[in-house]
Coordinates of C-alpha atoms in Angstrom, one line a residue:
X1 CA -56.2 -33.2 10.5
X2 CA -56.4 -30.1 10.6
X3 CA -53.3 -28.3 9.0
X4 CA -50.7 -26.9 11.3
X5 CA -50.1 -23.7 9.1
X6 CA -54.4 -23.0 9.4
X7 CA -54.2 -20.4 12.3
X8 CA -51.8 -18.4 10.0
X9 CA -53.7 -15.5 7.8
X10 CA -50.5 -14.8 5.5
X11 CA -50.4 -18.5 4.0
X12 CA -53.2 -18.3 1.7
X13 CA -52.7 -20.5 -0.8
X14 CA -54.5 -23.5 -2.1
X15 CA -52.0 -26.3 -1.6
X16 CA -49.0 -26.6 0.9
X17 CA -45.8 -24.9 0.0
X18 CA -42.9 -27.2 -1.7
X19 CA -40.7 -29.0 0.6
X20 CA -37.7 -27.1 -0.8
X21 CA -39.4 -24.0 0.4
X22 CA -39.2 -25.3 3.5
X23 CA -35.8 -26.7 3.9
X24 CA -34.6 -23.1 2.8
X25 CA -36.6 -21.5 5.4
X26 CA -35.4 -23.1 7.8
X27 CA -31.5 -23.0 6.8
X28 CA -32.1 -19.5 6.5
X29 CA -33.1 -19.2 9.9
X30 CA -30.5 -21.7 11.3
X31 CA -28.1 -18.8 9.6
X32 CA -29.5 -16.2 11.0
X33 CA -29.1 -17.9 14.5
X34 CA -25.8 -18.5 13.8
X35 CA -24.9 -14.7 12.9
X36 CA -26.9 -13.3 15.8
X37 CA -25.1 -15.6 18.0
X38 CA -21.6 -14.6 17.2
X39 CA -21.7 -11.3 18.3
X40 CA -18.2 -9.6 19.0
X41 CA -19.0 -8.3 22.6
X42 CA -20.3 -11.6 24.1
X43 CA -19.3 -14.4 22.2
X44 CA -17.9 -17.4 23.8
X45 CA -15.7 -18.2 20.6
X46 CA -11.9 -17.9 21.1
X47 CA -9.4 -18.5 17.7
X48 CA -6.5 -20.1 18.5
X49 CA -3.4 -17.5 17.8
X50 CA -1.1 -20.2 17.5
X51 CA 0.2 -21.5 13.8
X52 CA -1.6 -23.9 11.8
X53 CA -4.0 -25.9 12.1
X54 CA -6.3 -23.0 13.9
X55 CA -9.2 -24.6 15.7
X56 CA -12.4 -22.7 17.7
X57 CA -11.7 -23.8 21.1
X58 CA -15.5 -23.0 22.9
X59 CA -18.8 -23.1 21.3
X60 CA -22.3 -21.7 22.3
X61 CA -24.7 -24.7 22.7
X62 CA -27.2 -23.1 20.0
X63 CA -24.4 -22.7 17.4
X64 CA -23.7 -26.1 17.6
X65 CA -27.0 -27.8 18.1
X66 CA -27.7 -25.5 14.8
X67 CA -24.3 -26.9 13.0
X68 CA -25.6 -30.4 14.1
X69 CA -28.8 -30.2 12.1
X70 CA -27.1 -28.6 9.1
X71 CA -25.0 -31.7 9.0
X72 CA -27.9 -34.4 9.4
X73 CA -29.7 -32.1 6.1
X74 CA -26.3 -32.7 4.4
X75 CA -26.0 -36.4 5.2
X76 CA -29.3 -36.6 4.1
X77 CA -28.4 -35.0 0.6
X78 CA -25.7 -37.0 0.1
X79 CA -27.9 -40.1 0.6
X80 CA -25.9 -41.2 4.1
X81 CA -29.0 -42.9 6.3
X82 CA -28.6 -43.3 9.6
X83 CA -29.0 -47.1 10.7
X84 CA -30.0 -48.0 14.1
X85 CA -27.0 -47.9 16.6
X86 CA -25.0 -51.5 16.7
X87 CA -26.1 -53.9 19.7
X88 CA -23.5 -54.5 22.5
X89 CA -22.2 -57.9 21.9
X90 CA -22.7 -61.2 24.3
X91 CA -20.2 -62.0 27.1
X92 CA -18.6 -64.3 25.2
X93 CA -16.8 -61.7 22.9
X94 CA -16.0 -59.4 26.0
X95 CA -12.1 -60.2 25.1
X96 CA -12.7 -61.3 21.1
X97 CA -9.5 -61.0 18.5
X98 CA -10.0 -61.2 15.3
X99 CA -8.0 -63.3 12.9
X100 CA -6.8 -65.5 15.8
X101 CA -9.0 -68.7 15.5
X102 CA -6.8 -71.6 16.3
X103 CA -9.8 -74.1 16.2
X104 CA -10.8 -72.4 12.7
X105 CA -7.3 -72.5 12.0
X106 CA -6.5 -75.9 12.4
X107 CA -9.7 -76.7 10.1
X108 CA -8.3 -74.5 7.3
X109 CA -5.4 -76.6 7.3
X110 CA -2.7 -75.0 9.3
X111 CA -0.2 -77.0 11.4
X112 CA 3.1 -77.3 13.2
X113 CA 2.4 -74.0 15.0
X114 CA 1.1 -71.9 12.2
X115 CA -2.4 -72.3 13.8
X116 CA -1.3 -69.6 16.4
X117 CA -0.6 -67.3 14.1
X118 CA -2.7 -64.6 12.5
X119 CA -5.0 -65.6 9.7
X120 CA -7.8 -63.5 8.7
X121 CA -8.4 -65.0 5.8
X122 CA -9.7 -67.7 7.8
X123 CA -12.0 -65.4 10.5
X124 CA -14.4 -63.9 7.6
X125 CA -17.1 -61.5 8.5
X126 CA -17.8 -61.8 12.5
X127 CA -21.2 -60.7 14.1
X128 CA -21.5 -56.9 13.8
X129 CA -21.8 -55.7 17.2
X130 CA -20.2 -53.4 20.1
X131 CA -17.4 -55.4 21.9
X132 CA -18.9 -54.6 25.9
X133 CA -16.2 -54.3 28.8
X134 CA -16.0 -57.1 31.5
X135 CA -18.5 -56.6 34.0
X136 CA -15.4 -55.5 36.6
X137 CA -13.7 -53.4 34.2
X138 CA -12.6 -50.1 35.7
X139 CA -11.0 -47.3 34.0
X140 CA -7.4 -47.7 34.3
X141 CA -5.2 -45.6 37.3
X142 CA -3.8 -42.6 35.9
X143 CA -0.2 -42.8 35.0
X144 CA 2.1 -43.5 36.4
X145 CA 0.2 -44.9 39.1
X146 CA -1.4 -47.4 36.2
X147 CA 1.8 -48.7 35.8
X148 CA 2.5 -50.6 38.8
X149 CA -1.1 -51.2 39.6
X150 CA -3.9 -52.6 37.2
X151 CA -7.4 -53.7 38.1
X152 CA -7.6 -57.9 38.1
X153 CA -11.4 -57.7 36.3
X154 CA -9.7 -55.5 33.1
X155 CA -7.4 -58.7 31.7
X156 CA -8.0 -62.0 31.0
X157 CA -6.3 -63.3 34.4
X158 CA -8.6 -65.7 36.7
X159 CA -7.4 -66.4 40.3
X160 CA -6.9 -70.1 39.2
X161 CA -4.6 -69.2 36.5
X162 CA -2.5 -66.9 38.4
X163 CA -1.9 -69.8 41.0
X164 CA -0.9 -71.8 38.5
X165 CA 1.8 -69.8 36.8
X166 CA 4.6 -70.8 39.7
X167 CA 6.8 -68.6 41.6
X168 CA 8.4 -66.6 39.4
X169 CA 5.2 -64.9 38.2
X170 CA 4.0 -64.7 42.3
X171 CA 7.0 -62.9 42.5
X172 CA 6.2 -60.4 39.7
X173 CA 2.7 -60.1 40.5
X174 CA 0.8 -59.5 44.1
X175 CA -2.9 -60.3 43.2
X176 CA -5.1 -58.6 46.3
X177 CA -8.4 -58.5 46.0
X178 CA -9.3 -56.5 42.6
X179 CA -6.1 -55.3 42.2
X180 CA -2.6 -56.8 40.5
X181 CA 0.1 -54.8 41.7
X182 CA 3.9 -55.5 39.7
X183 CA 6.9 -55.2 41.7
X184 CA 9.9 -53.5 40.0
X185 CA 12.7 -55.8 42.6
X186 CA 11.2 -58.8 41.0
X187 CA 10.2 -60.8 38.2
X188 CA 13.0 -61.4 35.5
X189 CA 14.5 -64.3 35.9
X190 CA 16.3 -64.7 39.1
X191 CA 17.1 -61.0 39.9
X192 CA 14.8 -57.8 40.4
X193 CA 14.4 -55.7 37.4
X194 CA 17.0 -53.1 38.0
X195 CA 19.7 -55.5 38.9
X196 CA 18.8 -57.5 35.9
X197 CA 18.9 -54.2 33.7
X198 CA 22.4 -53.2 35.2
X199 CA 23.6 -56.5 34.8
X200 CA 23.2 -56.1 30.9
X201 CA 24.3 -53.1 30.5
X202 CA 27.9 -54.5 32.6
X203 CA 27.5 -56.8 29.3
X204 CA 27.8 -54.3 27.2
X205 CA 30.7 -52.6 28.8
X206 CA 28.9 -50.1 30.4
X207 CA 28.9 -48.7 34.4
X208 CA 25.5 -48.4 34.5
X209 CA 22.4 -49.0 32.7
X210 CA 21.4 -45.2 32.6
X211 CA 24.3 -45.4 29.9
X212 CA 22.3 -47.4 27.4
X213 CA 21.7 -44.2 25.4
X214 CA 25.3 -42.9 25.3
X215 CA 26.1 -46.5 24.0
X216 CA 22.9 -46.0 21.2
X217 CA 20.9 -48.0 22.4
X218 CA 17.4 -46.4 22.4
X219 CA 14.7 -48.5 20.8
X220 CA 14.6 -52.5 21.8
X221 CA 12.0 -55.3 20.8
X222 CA 11.4 -57.4 24.0
X223 CA 10.3 -61.0 22.8
X224 CA 7.7 -62.6 24.8
X225 CA 8.2 -60.0 27.8
X226 CA 6.3 -61.7 30.6
X227 CA 4.4 -58.6 31.8
X228 CA 6.1 -55.9 30.7
X229 CA 8.5 -55.0 33.9
X230 CA 11.6 -54.8 31.9
X231 CA 10.3 -52.7 29.6
X232 CA 9.3 -50.6 31.9
X233 CA 12.3 -49.9 33.5
X234 CA 14.0 -49.2 30.2
X235 CA 11.2 -46.8 29.4
X236 CA 12.4 -44.7 32.5
X237 CA 15.6 -44.6 31.1
X238 CA 14.0 -43.1 28.0
X239 CA 14.4 -45.9 25.8
X240 CA 11.8 -47.0 23.7
X241 CA 10.5 -50.3 24.5
X242 CA 8.1 -52.6 22.4
X243 CA 6.9 -56.1 23.7
X244 CA 6.3 -58.2 21.1
X245 CA 4.3 -61.7 22.4
X246 CA 2.0 -64.5 20.4
X247 CA -2.0 -64.5 20.8
X248 CA -2.6 -66.4 24.2
X249 CA -6.2 -67.0 25.4
X250 CA -5.7 -66.1 28.8
X251 CA -3.3 -64.3 30.8
X252 CA -1.6 -62.6 27.6
X253 CA 1.9 -60.9 28.0
X254 CA 0.5 -58.2 25.1
X255 CA -2.7 -57.4 27.0
X256 CA -1.0 -57.3 30.8
X257 CA 1.8 -54.8 29.3
X258 CA -0.6 -52.6 27.3
X259 CA -3.0 -52.3 30.3
X260 CA 0.3 -51.2 32.1
X261 CA 0.7 -48.2 29.5
X262 CA 3.2 -49.7 27.9
X263 CA 3.7 -50.3 24.2
X264 CA 2.8 -53.9 23.2
X265 CA 1.7 -55.8 19.7
X266 CA 0.6 -59.6 19.1
X267 CA 2.8 -60.9 17.0
X268 CA 5.3 -64.2 16.7
X269 CA 8.2 -65.9 14.9
X270 CA 6.2 -69.4 13.7
X271 CA 6.6 -68.7 10.5
X272 CA 6.4 -64.9 9.3
X273 CA 8.3 -61.9 9.0
X274 CA 7.5 -59.5 11.9
X275 CA 5.8 -56.4 10.5
X276 CA 8.3 -54.2 10.6
X277 CA 11.3 -53.2 8.2
X278 CA 15.0 -54.0 8.0
X279 CA 17.5 -52.3 10.8
X280 CA 14.9 -51.3 13.2
X281 CA 16.1 -52.2 16.6
X282 CA 19.2 -51.4 18.5
X283 CA 18.8 -54.5 20.9
X284 CA 16.5 -57.4 20.8
X285 CA 15.7 -58.9 24.3
X286 CA 14.4 -62.6 25.0
X287 CA 14.1 -63.6 28.6
X288 CA 12.5 -67.2 28.7
X289 CA 10.8 -66.3 25.7
X290 CA 10.3 -70.0 24.5
X291 CA 11.5 -69.9 21.2
X292 CA 14.3 -72.6 20.2
X293 CA 16.3 -70.4 17.8
X294 CA 18.5 -73.3 16.6
X295 CA 15.3 -74.1 14.7
X296 CA 14.6 -74.0 11.1
X297 CA 17.9 -73.7 10.3
X298 CA 18.6 -71.0 12.8
X299 CA 15.7 -68.6 10.3
X300 CA 14.7 -67.0 13.5
X301 CA 18.1 -65.8 14.1
X302 CA 18.4 -64.6 10.7
X303 CA 15.2 -62.6 11.4
X304 CA 16.7 -61.2 14.5
X305 CA 19.5 -60.2 12.1
X306 CA 17.3 -58.6 9.9
X307 CA 15.6 -56.5 12.7
X308 CA 19.1 -55.1 14.3
X309 CA 20.9 -52.0 13.1
X310 CA 24.6 -52.5 12.6
X311 CA 26.3 -52.6 15.9
X312 CA 22.8 -54.0 17.6
X313 CA 22.7 -56.4 20.0
X314 CA 21.1 -59.4 20.5
X315 CA 20.4 -60.7 24.2
X316 CA 18.8 -63.9 25.6
X317 CA 18.4 -64.9 29.3
X318 CA 17.4 -68.5 29.8
X319 CA 18.2 -71.9 31.6
X320 CA 20.3 -73.3 29.1
X321 CA 18.7 -76.2 28.8
X322 CA 15.6 -74.4 27.2
X323 CA 18.1 -72.2 24.8
X324 CA 18.1 -74.9 22.1
X325 CA 17.0 -78.1 20.8
X326 CA 20.0 -80.1 20.7
X327 CA 23.1 -81.2 23.2
X328 CA 22.5 -82.3 27.0
X329 CA 25.6 -80.6 27.9
X330 CA 26.6 -76.7 28.2
X331 CA 29.4 -77.0 25.7
X332 CA 27.2 -78.7 23.0
X333 CA 24.6 -76.7 23.8
X334 CA 26.3 -73.6 21.8
X335 CA 27.6 -75.2 19.4
X336 CA 24.4 -74.7 16.9
X337 CA 24.3 -70.8 18.1
X338 CA 28.1 -70.5 17.4
X339 CA 27.8 -71.9 13.8
X340 CA 24.9 -69.7 12.9
X341 CA 26.1 -66.5 14.7
X342 CA 29.8 -66.9 12.4
X343 CA 27.5 -67.0 9.8
X344 CA 25.4 -64.0 10.0
X345 CA 28.6 -62.2 11.5
X346 CA 27.8 -61.9 15.2
X347 CA 30.3 -61.9 18.0
X348 CA 29.5 -63.3 21.0
X349 CA 30.3 -60.1 23.1
X350 CA 29.6 -61.5 27.0
X351 CA 28.0 -64.5 28.9
X352 CA 27.0 -64.1 32.7
X353 CA 24.8 -66.6 34.5
X354 CA 21.9 -67.4 32.5
X355 CA 22.4 -64.4 30.2
X356 CA 24.4 -64.2 26.8
X357 CA 25.2 -61.0 24.6
X358 CA 26.0 -61.1 20.8
X359 CA 26.8 -58.0 18.9
X360 CA 25.3 -57.4 15.3
X361 CA 28.5 -56.6 12.8
X362 CA 28.9 -53.0 11.7
X363 CA 31.0 -54.1 9.1
X364 CA 29.9 -54.8 5.6
X365 CA 32.7 -56.1 4.6
X366 CA 31.9 -59.4 6.9
X367 CA 29.2 -60.2 4.3
X368 CA 30.6 -59.8 1.5
X369 CA 33.9 -62.2 2.6
X370 CA 30.6 -64.8 3.9
X371 CA 29.5 -64.2 0.3
X372 CA 32.5 -65.2 -1.2
X373 CA 33.5 -68.3 0.9
X374 CA 29.8 -69.3 0.5
X375 CA 29.4 -69.7 4.3
X376 CA 26.0 -67.8 4.1
X377 CA 24.2 -66.2 1.4
X378 CA 22.9 -62.4 0.8
X379 CA 19.3 -62.2 -0.5
X380 CA 18.3 -60.9 -3.7
X381 CA 16.5 -57.7 -4.8
X382 CA 16.9 -56.1 -1.5
X383 CA 14.9 -53.4 -2.6
X384 CA 11.7 -55.4 -2.6
X385 CA 12.8 -56.8 0.9
X386 CA 13.3 -53.2 2.1
X387 CA 10.0 -52.1 1.0
X388 CA 7.4 -54.9 1.7
X389 CA 7.8 -56.7 4.7
X390 CA 4.2 -57.2 6.0
X391 CA 3.7 -60.7 7.3
X392 CA 5.8 -62.3 4.6
X393 CA 7.0 -66.0 5.0
X394 CA 10.8 -66.4 7.2
X395 CA 13.7 -66.0 5.0
X396 CA 16.9 -67.9 5.3
X397 CA 19.1 -64.9 3.6
X398 CA 20.7 -61.8 5.0
X399 CA 18.9 -58.8 4.2
X400 CA 19.5 -54.8 4.9
X401 CA 23.3 -55.0 3.8
X402 CA 23.0 -53.1 0.8
X403 CA 20.5 -50.1 2.5
X404 CA 21.3 -46.7 2.8
X405 CA 20.4 -46.6 6.1
X406 CA 23.1 -48.7 7.5
X407 CA 25.2 -46.8 10.1
X408 CA 26.6 -48.2 13.4
X409 CA 24.3 -47.5 16.4
X410 CA 27.4 -46.5 18.2
X411 CA 28.0 -43.3 15.9
X412 CA 24.5 -41.2 17.0
X413 CA 25.4 -39.0 19.9
X414 CA 22.8 -36.2 19.3
X415 CA 19.8 -35.9 22.2
X416 CA 17.1 -33.8 22.6
X417 CA 14.6 -33.9 25.8
X418 CA 16.7 -36.8 26.9
X419 CA 15.8 -38.8 24.0
X420 CA 17.9 -38.9 20.9
X421 CA 16.8 -36.1 18.6
X422 CA 13.9 -37.0 17.1
X423 CA 14.1 -34.4 14.8
X424 CA 17.0 -36.2 12.8
X425 CA 19.7 -34.6 10.7
X426 CA 19.9 -33.5 6.9
X427 CA 21.9 -36.2 6.4
X428 CA 19.6 -38.6 7.8
X429 CA 16.7 -37.5 6.1
X430 CA 18.8 -38.1 3.0
X431 CA 18.5 -41.5 3.2
X432 CA 15.0 -41.7 3.5
X433 CA 13.8 -41.3 -0.2
X434 CA 10.9 -43.7 -1.6
X435 CA 9.9 -42.3 -5.0
X436 CA 13.4 -40.2 -5.5
X437 CA 16.9 -40.3 -4.3
X438 CA 16.7 -36.6 -2.9
X439 CA 15.0 -38.0 -0.1
X440 CA 12.6 -36.3 2.8
X441 CA 13.4 -32.6 2.2
X442 CA 14.1 -30.7 5.6
X443 CA 11.9 -27.9 5.4
X444 CA 9.0 -30.6 4.8
X445 CA 10.1 -32.2 7.7
X446 CA 10.5 -29.4 10.3
X447 CA 7.1 -27.6 8.8
X448 CA 5.3 -31.2 9.4
X449 CA 6.7 -31.2 13.1
X450 CA 5.9 -27.3 14.0
X451 CA 2.2 -28.4 12.3
X452 CA 1.8 -31.0 14.8
X453 CA 3.1 -28.7 18.0
X454 CA 0.4 -26.6 17.3
X455 CA -2.5 -29.2 16.1
X456 CA -1.8 -31.2 19.5
X457 CA -2.2 -28.1 21.8
X458 CA -5.5 -27.6 20.2
X459 CA -6.4 -31.5 20.2
X460 CA -5.8 -31.3 24.0
X461 CA -7.8 -28.2 24.6
X462 CA -10.8 -30.5 23.4
X463 CA -10.5 -33.6 24.8
X464 CA -12.8 -32.8 27.6
X465 CA -16.3 -33.8 28.2
X466 CA -17.4 -30.6 28.5
X467 CA -17.5 -30.2 24.9
X468 CA -20.3 -32.7 25.2
X469 CA -22.4 -31.2 27.9
X470 CA -25.3 -29.3 27.5
X471 CA -24.8 -27.1 30.9
X472 CA -24.4 -23.4 29.8
X473 CA -20.7 -21.9 30.4
X474 CA -20.2 -18.4 31.8
X475 CA -19.6 -15.8 28.9
X476 CA -15.7 -15.8 27.7
X477 CA -15.0 -18.6 29.8
X478 CA -13.3 -21.5 27.8
X479 CA -13.3 -25.1 28.7
X480 CA -11.4 -26.7 31.6
X481 CA -7.9 -28.0 30.1
X482 CA -7.7 -31.8 31.1
X483 CA -5.4 -33.4 33.5
X484 CA -1.8 -33.9 31.8
X485 CA -1.9 -37.7 32.4
X486 CA -5.5 -38.5 31.3
X487 CA -4.1 -40.5 28.1
X488 CA -1.3 -42.8 28.0
X489 CA -1.6 -45.5 25.2
X490 CA -2.2 -43.2 21.9
X491 CA -2.2 -44.2 18.4
X492 CA -1.8 -42.5 15.2
X493 CA -3.4 -44.5 12.4
X494 CA -1.8 -42.5 9.7
X495 CA 1.3 -41.6 11.0
X496 CA 3.3 -40.1 8.2
X497 CA 6.5 -38.7 9.6
X498 CA 5.7 -39.5 13.1
X499 CA 4.8 -35.8 13.6
X500 CA 2.3 -36.1 16.4
X501 CA 4.7 -38.5 18.2
X502 CA 7.2 -35.7 18.3
X503 CA 4.9 -33.5 19.4
X504 CA 3.9 -35.1 22.5
X505 CA 7.6 -35.3 23.2
X506 CA 7.8 -31.7 22.7
X507 CA 4.9 -31.2 25.1
X508 CA 6.4 -33.4 27.7
X509 CA 3.0 -35.6 27.7
X510 CA 3.2 -38.5 29.7
X511 CA 2.4 -40.6 26.8
X512 CA 3.7 -43.0 24.1
X513 CA 2.2 -43.4 20.6
X514 CA 2.1 -46.7 18.5
X515 CA 3.0 -44.8 14.9
X516 CA 0.8 -46.8 12.1
X517 CA 1.9 -46.3 8.6
X518 CA -0.9 -47.8 6.4
X519 CA -0.8 -49.7 3.4
X520 CA -0.6 -48.1 0.1
X521 CA 1.0 -44.9 1.2
X522 CA 4.3 -43.7 0.9
X523 CA 6.6 -46.4 3.3
X524 CA 7.8 -43.8 6.3
X525 CA 8.2 -46.3 8.8
X526 CA 12.0 -46.8 8.6
X527 CA 11.7 -43.0 9.4
X528 CA 9.6 -43.2 12.1
X529 CA 11.9 -46.0 13.9
X530 CA 15.0 -44.0 13.0
X531 CA 13.7 -41.3 15.4
X532 CA 13.4 -43.6 18.1
X533 CA 9.4 -44.2 18.3
X534 CA 7.3 -47.0 18.2
X535 CA 5.8 -48.2 14.7
X536 CA 4.5 -51.0 12.4
X537 CA 3.5 -51.2 8.9
X538 CA -0.7 -52.2 9.2
X539 CA -3.5 -52.8 6.4
X540 CA -6.5 -50.9 7.9
X541 CA -8.6 -53.1 5.9
X542 CA -8.0 -55.7 8.3
X543 CA -8.4 -56.1 12.2
X544 CA -5.0 -54.5 14.3
X545 CA -2.9 -56.9 16.0
X546 CA -4.2 -56.3 19.8
X547 CA -6.8 -57.1 22.4
X548 CA -9.5 -55.5 23.3
X549 CA -9.9 -51.8 25.3
X550 CA -6.2 -51.2 25.0
X551 CA -5.6 -47.8 23.6
X552 CA -7.0 -44.6 25.2
X553 CA -7.1 -42.2 22.3
X554 CA -7.0 -42.9 18.2
X555 CA -6.0 -40.7 16.0
X556 CA -5.8 -40.4 12.0
X557 CA -5.4 -37.4 9.9
X558 CA -6.4 -38.2 5.9
X559 CA -6.9 -42.0 7.1
X560 CA -10.7 -42.1 6.0
X561 CA -9.9 -40.7 2.5
X562 CA -7.6 -43.1 1.5
X563 CA -9.4 -45.8 2.8
X564 CA -12.4 -44.7 0.6
X565 CA -10.1 -45.1 -2.8
X566 CA -10.0 -49.1 -1.8
X567 CA -12.0 -51.3 -3.2
X568 CA -11.9 -53.9 -0.4
X569 CA -12.3 -51.6 2.4
X570 CA -15.7 -50.9 4.3
X571 CA -15.4 -48.0 6.9
X572 CA -18.0 -49.4 8.8
X573 CA -15.8 -52.1 9.7
X574 CA -13.0 -49.8 10.4
X575 CA -14.9 -47.9 12.9
X576 CA -16.1 -51.2 14.3
X577 CA -12.3 -52.1 15.1
X578 CA -11.7 -48.7 16.3
X579 CA -14.5 -49.1 18.8
X580 CA -13.1 -52.7 19.8
X581 CA -9.4 -51.6 20.4
X582 CA -10.5 -48.5 22.2
X583 CA -11.1 -48.4 26.0
X584 CA -14.6 -46.9 27.7
X585 CA -14.3 -43.1 27.9
X586 CA -11.5 -43.0 25.2
X587 CA -11.2 -40.7 22.7
X588 CA -11.0 -40.4 18.9
X589 CA -9.7 -37.7 16.6
X590 CA -10.4 -37.6 12.7
X591 CA -9.2 -34.8 10.9
X592 CA -10.3 -35.3 7.0
X593 CA -12.5 -33.6 4.2
X594 CA -15.7 -32.1 5.1
X595 CA -18.1 -35.0 3.4
X596 CA -15.8 -37.6 4.7
X597 CA -16.3 -36.3 8.2
X598 CA -19.7 -36.1 7.8
X599 CA -19.8 -40.0 6.3
X600 CA -17.6 -40.7 9.7
X601 CA -20.0 -38.6 12.0
X602 CA -22.9 -41.1 11.2
X603 CA -21.1 -44.3 11.8
X604 CA -19.8 -42.8 14.9
X605 CA -23.3 -42.4 16.2
X606 CA -24.2 -45.4 15.0
X607 CA -21.1 -46.6 17.5
X608 CA -22.5 -45.0 20.0
X609 CA -20.0 -42.6 20.2
X610 CA -20.6 -38.8 21.7
X611 CA -19.0 -37.0 18.4
X612 CA -18.7 -33.4 17.5
X613 CA -17.4 -32.0 14.2
X614 CA -15.3 -28.8 14.6
X615 CA -14.4 -26.3 12.1
X616 CA -11.2 -25.6 11.1
X617 CA -10.3 -21.8 10.7
X618 CA -7.5 -21.8 8.4
X619 CA -9.3 -24.3 5.7
X620 CA -12.9 -24.8 4.9
X621 CA -12.4 -28.1 2.7
X622 CA -11.1 -29.9 6.3
X623 CA -13.0 -30.7 9.7
X624 CA -12.3 -32.4 12.7
X625 CA -14.4 -34.8 14.3
X626 CA -13.7 -35.2 17.7
X627 CA -15.7 -38.3 19.8
X628 CA -15.7 -40.0 23.1
X629 CA -16.5 -43.8 23.5
X630 CA -19.2 -44.3 26.5
X631 CA -18.5 -46.6 29.3
X632 CA -21.2 -49.2 27.9
X633 CA -22.8 -51.7 30.8
X634 CA -25.5 -53.3 29.3

């Protein structure tokens, strides 16, 4: 074959030039194009003038293409090959949730309810493929419409299952062709949700549920939350409500709640502690949640006590015949609970209809008295309990009593943007030291908040499909901003202080954030929860406890570098899991070191995501990777 250079007279050598010369000439050519395309008079680049981090907001197609090709060459030089894109999973895996394999758990020897618990060690390495959405799947309606109406094809709920749920569920949900409508006036026990919430507030001694914040209630854990209607109402009152319920094959409470745009997590009380630290919530709520509270010698109630803040409330609503395992009459039914409540220093505050409210003591002396009389025992080595509580076995001893975070919820009064002040005071920050007695320094805390306010502004300008478009833009035009309500469910995979969550609140974006604190980093989850945010501790070497397609946006800063230092973590597994929990047309924003981002970009392409690497003006060692997951149907 004739050489492609034979027609060029100035190449007069007896052999082809070395490959390194060709590569050098090609890189110089790309650099020349980039320089010529950045003329000050006609450039499309505008540098954000806000504080750190400054991100380029719009791009010339030619420069972006050149940068992409340079990254390809760098990836090859680093030995990062680009394998073919992952295949699409079969229809049977459309709703796959790893680590919850009941049949496999039974074969592994788990029983007495533990077969329904989370066992990642049983699942092993699964099929490496991308989970596709169901045939009837549609992009969720934007908030707030999506709170009350969801697409039936988006959840694992068939018409036959709906008809078998009974009159209570039918009052809560209206099934119409391809949609499910939720009614706020019906669905919680025998009352409308608003009426039920008002009743609970009255049992706390309040005139209205609008006074819950003033009474110190800003975070609620809703156990077995049904379909999230109670939490949806509390969220409208600026009370952060997290649903937690057991894994279900069909008609999942967690999946439906997340589909409505409300915080939810898979978890249960069968044998393990929940992945939250002691003193995490102001109220724990159970309405027909199916838990026999006097079982296991009261271990379930002891776990509730561990999670409740001093002065917090436990609200139990259920027909009296379902609350406890013994006693045919009302008078004897409450005897076991009264005995356990006395041991753990709870006070029965009120009873009305099928509802009861207990209050946890705010006085440490009560526990000291119980310890002296031998009625109940306090946990030993409480520092260990405070630092490590990820799926540990249930305990029968009381914890949190010696924590520096022991502070009655009624003592809080500062409010910011309709919420309790998410910035926290210097005194509150002082109790959150991990490795020193000095706590978190206020300057670092507020600098973190300022950083994320600026970063969110830049992120928001990038979350538009036009950054992946081949259509030319007019000189000087920035990408149009996305709609304010395009996102609802956001996960910060490495939340640190919860600064991104605070920035969303400051910007009045209608989103909620699941703040995830990874294993192996300083445990800031207690601080995040004390700010009134939703959060959880999680090992990213394992799948996350949620259903497929439940988040609109995934964000992580520095997480990939952290995981690369761990022996048992594979980034390709992490990206596969991110694809599972991200909804079609959802977004991924990753910030990390340049070489890590180059590697991540290859994995993003493997996942069939649209991906762009973006330079940060202020730090040459950091890059931003912005990805969008396509709507795959085949």
